Coordinates of N, CA and C in Angstrom, one line a residue:
N1 N -9.4 -1.1 -3.7 CA -7.9 -1.4 -3.7 C -7.5 -0.5 -2.6
V2 N -6.6 -0.8 -2.3 CA -5.9 0.5 -0.8 C -4.8 1.1 -1.5
F3 N -4.3 0.8 -2.7 CA -3.1 1.1 -3.1 C -3.2 0.7 -4.9
S4 N -2.7 1.4 -5.3 CA -2.4 1.4 -7.3 C -1.3 2.5 -7.8
S5 N -0.1 1.6 -7.8 CA 1.0 2.6 -8.7 C 1.4 1.7 -10.0
R6 N 1.8 3.0 -10.7 CA 2.9 1.8 -12.2 C 4.0 2.6 -11.7
A7 N 4.2 3.6 -11.0 CA 5.9 4.0 -10.9 C 7.1 3.3 -10.3
N8 N 8.0 3.7 -11.0 CA 9.6 2.7 -10.4 C 9.3 1.8 -9.4
D9 N 9.4 2.7 -8.5 CA 9.2 2.4 -7.0 C 7.5 1.6 -6.1
A10 N 6.7 0.8 -7.4 CA 5.8 0.5 -6.8 C 5.7 -0.7 -6.1
E11 N 6.7 -1.8 -6.7 CA 6.7 -2.4 -5.4 C 7.0 -2.2 -4.3
M12 N 8.0 -1.7 -3.9 CA 8.8 -1.7 -2.8 C 7.3 -0.7 -1.8
E13 N 7.2 0.0 -2.5 CA 5.5 1.0 -1.5 C 4.3 0.0 -1.7
A14 N 3.8 -1.3 -1.9 CA 3.0 -1.5 -2.2 C 3.7 -3.0 -0.6
I15 N 5.0 -3.8 -0.9 CA 4.5 -4.4 -0.2 C 5.3 -3.4 1.3
S16 N 5.1 -2.1 1.6 CA 6.0 -2.0 2.7 C 3.8 -1.4 3.1
I17 N 2.9 -1.0 2.6 CA 2.0 -1.0 2.7 C 1.2 -2.3 3.4
Q18 N 1.5 -2.9 2.7 CA 0.7 -4.4 2.9 C 1.3 -4.9 4.4
A19 N 2.7 -4.5 4.5 CA 3.3 -4.7 5.8 C 2.8 -4.3 7.0
I20 N 2.0 -3.0 6.6 CA 2.3 -2.2 7.4 C 0.0 -2.6 8.2
L21 N -0.4 -2.5 6.5 CA -1.7 -3.1 6.8 C -2.4 -4.9 8.1
E22 N -1.0 -5.7 7.5 CA -0.8 -7.0 8.8 C -0.4 -6.5 9.7
A23 N 0.7 -5.4 9.8 CA 1.1 -5.3 11.7 C -0.5 -4.6 12.4
S24 N -1.1 -4.5 11.3 CA -2.7 -3.6 12.2 C -3.6 -4.7 12.0
G25 N -3.2 -6.1 11.7 CA -4.4 -7.1 11.7 C -5.3 -7.3 10.4
I26 N -5.0 -6.3 9.3 CA -5.8 -6.0 8.3 C -5.1 -7.2 7.2
P27 N -5.7 -8.0 6.6 CA -5.2 -9.2 5.7 C -4.8 -8.6 4.6
G28 N -3.9 -8.2 3.9 CA -3.6 -7.2 2.8 C -2.9 -8.3 1.3
T29 N -3.0 -8.2 -0.1 CA -2.8 -8.9 -0.9 C -1.9 -8.0 -1.6
V30 N -0.7 -7.9 -2.1 CA 0.0 -7.5 -3.2 C -0.2 -7.9 -4.7
I31 N -0.6 -7.6 -5.7 CA -1.3 -7.8 -7.3 C -0.3 -7.3 -8.2
G32 N 0.8 -7.5 -8.8 CA 1.5 -7.4 -10.0 C 2.7 -8.4 -9.5
S33 N 3.6 -8.0 -10.8 CA 4.9 -9.4 -10.9 C 6.1 -8.1 -11.6
A34 N 7.0 -7.7 -10.5 CA 8.4 -7.7 -11.2 C 9.1 -7.5 -12.2
Q35 N 8.5 -8.7 -13.0 CA 8.3 -9.0 -14.6 C 8.2 -8.7 -15.5
F36 N 6.7 -7.9 -15.1 CA 5.6 -7.1 -15.9 C 5.9 -5.4 -14.9
P37 N 6.8 -5.2 -14.3 CA 6.0 -3.8 -13.9 C 5.5 -2.2 -14.3
S38 N 5.2 -2.5 -15.9 CA 4.8 -2.0 -17.0 C 2.9 -1.7 -16.2
L39 N 3.1 -3.3 -15.4 CA 1.5 -3.2 -15.2 C 0.9 -2.6 -14.2
G40 N 1.9 -2.7 -13.4 CA 1.5 -2.0 -11.8 C 2.2 -2.5 -11.0
F41 N 1.7 -2.8 -9.6 CA 1.1 -3.2 -8.1 C 0.1 -2.6 -7.3
E42 N -1.0 -3.6 -7.0 CA -2.0 -2.6 -6.3 C -1.8 -3.6 -5.0
V43 N -2.6 -3.0 -3.6 CA -2.6 -4.0 -2.7 C -4.4 -3.7 -2.8
R44 N -4.7 -5.3 -2.3 CA -6.3 -5.3 -2.0 C -6.3 -6.1 -0.5
V45 N -7.5 -5.7 0.3 CA -7.7 -6.0 1.1 C -9.1 -6.2 0.9
P46 N -9.8 -7.2 2.4 CA -11.5 -7.6 2.2 C -12.3 -6.1 2.0
K47 N -13.0 -6.5 1.1 CA -14.3 -4.8 1.4 C -14.8 -5.0 2.8
T48 N -15.2 -5.2 3.4 CA -15.7 -5.1 4.8 C -14.4 -4.5 5.9
R49 N -12.5 -4.3 5.3 CA -11.8 -3.8 6.1 C -11.3 -2.2 5.1
L50 N -11.5 -2.2 3.9 CA -11.5 -1.1 3.4 C -11.5 -0.3 3.9
E51 N -12.6 0.4 4.4 CA -11.9 1.6 5.4 C -10.7 1.8 6.0
E52 N -11.2 1.2 7.1 CA -10.0 1.0 7.7 C -8.9 0.8 7.1
A53 N -8.3 0.1 6.2 CA -7.2 -0.3 5.9 C -6.7 1.2 4.7
L54 N -7.7 2.0 4.0 CA -7.8 3.2 3.6 C -6.6 4.2 4.8
T55 N -8.0 4.3 6.1 CA -7.5 5.4 6.8 C -5.5 4.9 7.8
L56 N -5.7 4.0 7.9 CA -4.4 3.4 8.3 C -3.3 3.6 7.4
V57 N -3.7 3.4 6.1 CA -2.7 3.5 4.9 C -2.0 5.4 5.0
S58 N -3.6 5.8 4.9 CA -3.2 7.7 4.8 C -3.1 8.2 6.2
E59 N -2.9 8.0 7.5 CA -2.1 8.0 8.7 C -1.0 7.9 8.7
A60 N -0.5 6.8 7.9 CA 1.0 6.1 7.7 C 1.4 7.5 7.0
R61 N 0.9 7.4 5.7 CA 1.3 8.4 4.7 C 2.1 9.7 5.1
Q62 N 1.0 10.5 6.1 CA 1.1 11.5 7.0 C 2.3 11.2 7.7
S63 N 2.2 10.7 8.7 CA 3.7 10.5 9.6 C 4.5 10.6 8.8
G64 N 4.8 9.5 7.6 CA 6.4 9.4 7.5 C 6.9 11.0 6.4
A65 N 5.4 11.6 6.3 CA 5.9 12.7 5.2 C 6.6 13.9 6.6
E66 N 5.7 13.5 7.8 CA 5.9 14.4 9.0 C 7.4 14.2 9.5
V67 N 7.7 12.4 9.7 CA 9.3 12.3 10.0 C 10.2 12.7 8.7
E68 N 9.9 13.1 7.4 CA 10.6 13.4 6.4 C 10.6 14.8 6.5
G69 N 9.7 15.3 7.1 CA 9.8 16.9 7.5 C 10.8 17.4 8.3
E70 N 11.1 16.4 9.0 CA 12.0 17.3 10.4 C 13.5 16.4 10.0
G71 N 13.4 15.4 9.4 CA 14.9 15.3 8.9 C 15.8 16.5 8.0
A72 N 14.4 17.8 7.5 CA 15.1 17.9 6.6 C 15.9 19.5 7.2

């Protein structure tokens, strides 16, 4: 799994992560259901692309934190 969460905004975050991955050519699948949000959401990628996906998500989160910090 590249992402797993049961937070209130987990679905939106999972969809955002999937979009980032797919924009970089990494296929990602969101697992979860809005009908059962207590079960959480996950983003899964092929095992052969896992390390690349984890690096990409980490970089995207860091960039987002830097942008958020600039607005403060």
